[in-house]
Amino acid sequence: MIEKTFVMVKPDGVQRSLIGEIVGRLERRGLKPVAIKMYRMPRDLAERFYAEHKGKQFYDGLINYITSGPVVCMVWEGEGAVAAVRSLMGKTNPAEAAPGTIRGDTALHPGKNVIHGSDAPASAQREINLLFNDYEVIDYSRIDAEWLKE
Ligand code: IDP
Ligand code: MG
């Protein structure tokens, strides 16, 4: 199934010059970027974005972290895009993330884990709607489309 997923380079990823590395890995996997923008997340939006974590011990730190600097917000599309990005990202705690994954290769602490990716198609849609207007998500085909499917 062709899906869209929401991906964000978190403030530490931007500060540590990992935007290109992350975009490159998603491109190389065969996923197609359909929206990209740099953004500074206001606190109220961060709270809506991470509403499911309200009340957890790491919540305040998480909101401070995600609003601490610019992020790069993106929508990526492709066959099974949600799971593809989750597998490229690696586990939430970089200490447990496999080598070869983005977190396993670039991060050390769960509170600074470089990248966000939606965990299901429904949350992807919710997150895309929070960060993008319809006209910012581009509908186009790429020349390699035939070479990415059976
Ligand atoms: P995910 O980003 O892999 O989907 P979630 O469980 O949805 O992980 O948590 C959202 C974010 O909250 C994580 O990416 C991480 O930045 C932060 N977080 C989760 N657990 C911890 C923790 O134990 N300590 C500090 N930050 C955490
Ligand atoms: Mg999550």
PDB file of C-alpha atoms and ligand atoms in Angstrom:
ATOM      1  CA  MET A   1       0.000   0.000   0.000  1.00  0.00           C
ATOM      2  CA  ILE A   2       1.298   3.431  -0.927  1.00  0.00           C
ATOM      3  CA  GLU A   3       1.376   5.441   2.294  1.00  0.00           C
ATOM      4  CA  LYS A   4       2.480   8.824   3.504  1.00  0.00           C
ATOM      5  CA  THR A   5       4.401   9.243   6.734  1.00  0.00           C
ATOM      6  CA  PHE A   6       5.439  12.271   8.758  1.00  0.00           C
ATOM      7  CA  VAL A   7       9.162  12.603   9.500  1.00  0.00           C
ATOM      8  CA  MET A   8      10.925  15.283  11.495  1.00  0.00           C
ATOM      9  CA  VAL A   9      14.606  16.006  11.978  1.00  0.00           C
ATOM     10  CA  LYS A  10      14.600  17.069  15.628  1.00  0.00           C
ATOM     11  CA  PRO A  11      16.542  20.117  16.929  1.00  0.00           C
ATOM     12  CA  ASP A  12      19.639  18.041  17.782  1.00  0.00           C
ATOM     13  CA  GLY A  13      19.662  16.610  14.263  1.00  0.00           C
ATOM     14  CA  VAL A  14      19.607  20.118  12.795  1.00  0.00           C
ATOM     15  CA  GLN A  15      22.318  21.392  15.188  1.00  0.00           C
ATOM     16  CA  ARG A  16      24.503  18.350  14.504  1.00  0.00           C
ATOM     17  CA  SER A  17      24.263  18.781  10.718  1.00  0.00           C
ATOM     18  CA  LEU A  18      22.381  15.523  10.178  1.00  0.00           C
ATOM     19  CA  ILE A  19      19.654  16.874   7.843  1.00  0.00           C
ATOM     20  CA  GLY A  20      21.449  15.704   4.711  1.00  0.00           C
ATOM     21  CA  GLU A  21      22.334  12.325   6.212  1.00  0.00           C
ATOM     22  CA  ILE A  22      18.717  11.670   7.160  1.00  0.00           C
ATOM     23  CA  VAL A  23      17.201  12.913   3.892  1.00  0.00           C
ATOM     24  CA  GLY A  24      19.821  10.876   2.013  1.00  0.00           C
ATOM     25  CA  ARG A  25      18.933   7.652   3.811  1.00  0.00           C
ATOM     26  CA  LEU A  26      15.207   8.099   3.138  1.00  0.00           C
ATOM     27  CA  GLU A  27      15.862   8.890  -0.530  1.00  0.00           C
ATOM     28  CA  ARG A  28      18.188   5.934  -0.926  1.00  0.00           C
ATOM     29  CA  ARG A  29      15.538   3.594   0.476  1.00  0.00           C
ATOM     30  CA  GLY A  30      13.312   4.611  -2.436  1.00  0.00           C
ATOM     31  CA  LEU A  31      10.907   6.831  -0.540  1.00  0.00           C
ATOM     32  CA  LYS A  32       9.693  10.021  -2.230  1.00  0.00           C
ATOM     33  CA  PRO A  33       9.633  13.412  -0.475  1.00  0.00           C
ATOM     34  CA  VAL A  34       6.288  15.148  -0.969  1.00  0.00           C
ATOM     35  CA  ALA A  35       6.721  18.005   1.546  1.00  0.00           C
ATOM     36  CA  ILE A  36       9.709  19.570   3.321  1.00  0.00           C
ATOM     37  CA  LYS A  37       9.992  22.679   5.455  1.00  0.00           C
ATOM     38  CA  MET A  38      12.104  24.096   8.253  1.00  0.00           C
ATOM     39  CA  TYR A  39      10.038  25.118  11.226  1.00  0.00           C
ATOM     40  CA  ARG A  40      10.296  26.355  14.793  1.00  0.00           C
ATOM     41  CA  MET A  41       7.647  24.498  16.778  1.00  0.00           C
ATOM     42  CA  PRO A  42       5.584  26.713  19.056  1.00  0.00           C
ATOM     43  CA  ARG A  43       4.879  25.253  22.490  1.00  0.00           C
ATOM     44  CA  ASP A  44       1.126  24.799  21.995  1.00  0.00           C
ATOM     45  CA  LEU A  45       1.683  22.864  18.789  1.00  0.00           C
ATOM     46  CA  ALA A  46       4.377  20.717  20.430  1.00  0.00           C
ATOM     47  CA  GLU A  47       1.891  19.884  23.192  1.00  0.00           C
ATOM     48  CA  ARG A  48      -0.741  18.851  20.650  1.00  0.00           C
ATOM     49  CA  PHE A  49       1.831  16.897  18.639  1.00  0.00           C
ATOM     50  CA  TYR A  50       2.946  14.902  21.696  1.00  0.00           C
ATOM     51  CA  ALA A  51      -0.448  14.787  23.472  1.00  0.00           C
ATOM     52  CA  GLU A  52      -0.228  10.984  23.867  1.00  0.00           C
ATOM     53  CA  HIS A  53       2.806  11.415  26.150  1.00  0.00           C
ATOM     54  CA  LYS A  54       1.281  13.995  28.509  1.00  0.00           C
ATOM     55  CA  GLY A  55       1.806  12.904  32.118  1.00  0.00           C
ATOM     56  CA  LYS A  56       4.844  10.717  31.415  1.00  0.00           C
ATOM     57  CA  GLN A  57       8.052  11.437  33.312  1.00  0.00           C
ATOM     58  CA  PHE A  58       9.883  12.584  30.168  1.00  0.00           C
ATOM     59  CA  TYR A  59       7.041  14.822  28.867  1.00  0.00           C
ATOM     60  CA  ASP A  60       8.282  18.249  30.061  1.00  0.00           C
ATOM     61  CA  GLY A  61      11.784  17.504  28.826  1.00  0.00           C
ATOM     62  CA  LEU A  62      10.366  16.340  25.509  1.00  0.00           C
ATOM     63  CA  ILE A  63       8.403  19.582  24.976  1.00  0.00           C
ATOM     64  CA  ASN A  64      11.465  21.678  25.917  1.00  0.00           C
ATOM     65  CA  TYR A  65      13.630  19.614  23.558  1.00  0.00           C
ATOM     66  CA  ILE A  66      11.362  19.790  20.536  1.00  0.00           C
ATOM     67  CA  THR A  67      10.797  23.569  20.902  1.00  0.00           C
ATOM     68  CA  SER A  68      14.492  24.304  21.589  1.00  0.00           C
ATOM     69  CA  GLY A  69      15.462  25.040  17.996  1.00  0.00           C
ATOM     70  CA  PRO A  70      14.449  24.635  14.381  1.00  0.00           C
ATOM     71  CA  VAL A  71      13.270  21.268  13.095  1.00  0.00           C
ATOM     72  CA  VAL A  72      12.835  19.963   9.558  1.00  0.00           C
ATOM     73  CA  CYS A  73       9.311  18.680   8.928  1.00  0.00           C
ATOM     74  CA  MET A  74       8.738  16.320   6.037  1.00  0.00           C
ATOM     75  CA  VAL A  75       6.214  14.027   4.439  1.00  0.00           C
ATOM     76  CA  TRP A  76       7.589  10.951   2.679  1.00  0.00           C
ATOM     77  CA  GLU A  77       5.589   8.621   0.454  1.00  0.00           C
ATOM     78  CA  GLY A  78       6.050   5.057  -0.727  1.00  0.00           C
ATOM     79  CA  GLU A  79       5.066   1.420  -0.390  1.00  0.00           C
ATOM     80  CA  GLY A  80       4.737   0.724   3.358  1.00  0.00           C
ATOM     81  CA  ALA A  81       6.334   4.112   4.088  1.00  0.00           C
ATOM     82  CA  VAL A  82       5.346   4.175   7.777  1.00  0.00           C
ATOM     83  CA  ALA A  83       7.092   0.895   8.624  1.00  0.00           C
ATOM     84  CA  ALA A  84       9.984   1.624   6.267  1.00  0.00           C
ATOM     85  CA  VAL A  85      10.818   4.842   8.116  1.00  0.00           C
ATOM     86  CA  ARG A  86      10.365   3.216  11.550  1.00  0.00           C
ATOM     87  CA  SER A  87      12.863   0.507  10.585  1.00  0.00           C
ATOM     88  CA  LEU A  88      15.346   3.055   9.220  1.00  0.00           C
ATOM     89  CA  MET A  89      15.024   5.085  12.462  1.00  0.00           C
ATOM     90  CA  GLY A  90      15.710   2.284  14.921  1.00  0.00           C
ATOM     91  CA  LYS A  91      14.457   1.976  18.493  1.00  0.00           C
ATOM     92  CA  THR A  92      13.435   5.025  20.550  1.00  0.00           C
ATOM     93  CA  ASN A  93      16.386   4.545  22.913  1.00  0.00           C
ATOM     94  CA  PRO A  94      19.479   4.905  20.722  1.00  0.00           C
ATOM     95  CA  ALA A  95      21.388   2.694  23.164  1.00  0.00           C
ATOM     96  CA  GLU A  96      19.151  -0.162  21.986  1.00  0.00           C
ATOM     97  CA  ALA A  97      18.895   0.882  18.342  1.00  0.00           C
ATOM     98  CA  ALA A  98      20.683  -1.454  15.941  1.00  0.00           C
ATOM     99  CA  PRO A  99      23.822  -0.267  14.179  1.00  0.00           C
ATOM    100  CA  GLY A 100      22.871   0.739  10.659  1.00  0.00           C
ATOM    101  CA  THR A 101      19.748   2.534  11.813  1.00  0.00           C
ATOM    102  CA  ILE A 102      19.686   6.330  11.972  1.00  0.00           C
ATOM    103  CA  ARG A 103      19.437   6.416  15.764  1.00  0.00           C
ATOM    104  CA  GLY A 104      21.851   3.498  16.159  1.00  0.00           C
ATOM    105  CA  ASP A 105      24.435   5.339  14.077  1.00  0.00           C
ATOM    106  CA  THR A 106      24.005   8.925  15.244  1.00  0.00           C
ATOM    107  CA  ALA A 107      22.609   9.150  18.794  1.00  0.00           C
ATOM    108  CA  LEU A 108      23.222   8.033  22.385  1.00  0.00           C
ATOM    109  CA  HIS A 109      20.278   9.154  24.562  1.00  0.00           C
ATOM    110  CA  PRO A 110      16.473   8.787  24.215  1.00  0.00           C
ATOM    111  CA  GLY A 111      16.091  12.468  25.095  1.00  0.00           C
ATOM    112  CA  LYS A 112      18.190  13.425  22.051  1.00  0.00           C
ATOM    113  CA  ASN A 113      17.319  10.867  19.411  1.00  0.00           C
ATOM    114  CA  VAL A 114      17.579  12.972  16.250  1.00  0.00           C
ATOM    115  CA  ILE A 115      14.484  11.906  14.311  1.00  0.00           C
ATOM    116  CA  HIS A 116      10.726  11.457  14.606  1.00  0.00           C
ATOM    117  CA  GLY A 117       8.678   9.154  12.378  1.00  0.00           C
ATOM    118  CA  SER A 118       4.971   8.344  12.595  1.00  0.00           C
ATOM    119  CA  ASP A 119       4.149   4.994  14.231  1.00  0.00           C
ATOM    120  CA  ALA A 120       1.018   4.142  12.170  1.00  0.00           C
ATOM    121  CA  PRO A 121      -0.866   5.403   9.098  1.00  0.00           C
ATOM    122  CA  ALA A 122      -3.533   7.055  11.301  1.00  0.00           C
ATOM    123  CA  SER A 123      -0.960   8.940  13.378  1.00  0.00           C
ATOM    124  CA  ALA A 124       0.836   9.906  10.162  1.00  0.00           C
ATOM    125  CA  GLN A 125      -2.347  11.548   8.892  1.00  0.00           C
ATOM    126  CA  ARG A 126      -2.869  13.335  12.212  1.00  0.00           C
ATOM    127  CA  GLU A 127       0.701  14.620  12.283  1.00  0.00           C
ATOM    128  CA  ILE A 128       0.685  15.691   8.625  1.00  0.00           C
ATOM    129  CA  ASN A 129      -2.511  17.664   9.256  1.00  0.00           C
ATOM    130  CA  LEU A 130      -0.929  19.347  12.291  1.00  0.00           C
ATOM    131  CA  LEU A 131       2.156  20.524  10.399  1.00  0.00           C
ATOM    132  CA  PHE A 132       1.084  20.983   6.777  1.00  0.00           C
ATOM    133  CA  ASN A 133      -1.702  22.535   4.755  1.00  0.00           C
ATOM    134  CA  ASP A 134      -3.090  20.463   1.877  1.00  0.00           C
ATOM    135  CA  TYR A 135      -1.375  22.643  -0.722  1.00  0.00           C
ATOM    136  CA  GLU A 136       2.037  22.058   0.892  1.00  0.00           C
ATOM    137  CA  VAL A 137       1.892  18.306   0.245  1.00  0.00           C
ATOM    138  CA  ILE A 138       2.790  17.821  -3.409  1.00  0.00           C
ATOM    139  CA  ASP A 139       1.256  15.214  -5.702  1.00  0.00           C
ATOM    140  CA  TYR A 140       3.804  14.240  -8.366  1.00  0.00           C
ATOM    141  CA  SER A 141       5.377  11.164  -9.877  1.00  0.00           C
ATOM    142  CA  ARG A 142       9.079  10.485 -10.056  1.00  0.00           C
ATOM    143  CA  ILE A 143      10.933   8.888 -12.936  1.00  0.00           C
ATOM    144  CA  ASP A 144      12.110   5.928 -10.803  1.00  0.00           C
ATOM    145  CA  ALA A 145       8.590   4.830  -9.797  1.00  0.00           C
ATOM    146  CA  GLU A 146       8.585   1.748 -12.076  1.00  0.00           C
ATOM    147  CA  TRP A 147      11.919   0.572 -10.617  1.00  0.00           C
ATOM    148  CA  LEU A 148      10.647   0.525  -7.041  1.00  0.00           C
ATOM    149  CA  LYS A 149       7.894  -2.060  -7.502  1.00  0.00           C
ATOM    150  CA  GLU A 150       7.430  -5.514  -8.944  1.00  0.00           C
TER     151      GLU A 150
HETATM  152  P1  IDP B   1       9.308   7.267  19.077  1.00  0.00           P
HETATM  153  O1  IDP B   1       9.844   8.652  18.776  1.00  0.00           O
HETATM  154  O2  IDP B   1      10.332   6.202  18.794  1.00  0.00           O
HETATM  155  O3  IDP B   1       7.977   6.987  18.435  1.00  0.00           O
HETATM  156  P2  IDP B   1       7.859   7.579  21.595  1.00  0.00           P
HETATM  157  O4  IDP B   1       7.706   6.505  22.611  1.00  0.00           O
HETATM  158  O5  IDP B   1       6.668   7.950  20.773  1.00  0.00           O
HETATM  159  O6  IDP B   1       9.105   7.181  20.664  1.00  0.00           O
HETATM  160  O7  IDP B   1       8.391   8.869  22.369  1.00  0.00           O
HETATM  161  C1  IDP B   1       8.413  10.113  21.730  1.00  0.00           C
HETATM  162  C2  IDP B   1       9.722  10.797  22.022  1.00  0.00           C
HETATM  163  O8  IDP B   1       9.806  11.076  23.423  1.00  0.00           O
HETATM  164  C3  IDP B   1      10.974   9.985  21.731  1.00  0.00           C
HETATM  165  O9  IDP B   1      11.369  10.002  20.378  1.00  0.00           O
HETATM  166  C4  IDP B   1      11.992  10.665  22.616  1.00  0.00           C
HETATM  167  O10 IDP B   1      12.459  11.880  22.038  1.00  0.00           O
HETATM  168  C5  IDP B   1      11.154  11.008  23.844  1.00  0.00           C
HETATM  169  N1  IDP B   1      11.302   9.955  24.844  1.00  0.00           N
HETATM  170  C6  IDP B   1      10.678   8.766  24.897  1.00  0.00           C
HETATM  171  N2  IDP B   1      11.074   8.044  25.955  1.00  0.00           N
HETATM  172  C7  IDP B   1      11.983   8.803  26.594  1.00  0.00           C
HETATM  173  C8  IDP B   1      12.773   8.607  27.793  1.00  0.00           C
HETATM  174  O11 IDP B   1      12.716   7.568  28.450  1.00  0.00           O
HETATM  175  N3  IDP B   1      13.600   9.632  28.147  1.00  0.00           N
HETATM  176  C9  IDP B   1      13.685  10.794  27.441  1.00  0.00           C
HETATM  177  N4  IDP B   1      12.961  11.011  26.323  1.00  0.00           N
HETATM  178  C10 IDP B   1      12.124  10.032  25.911  1.00  0.00           C
HETATM  179 MG    MG B   2       6.127   7.922  18.776  1.00  0.00          MG
END
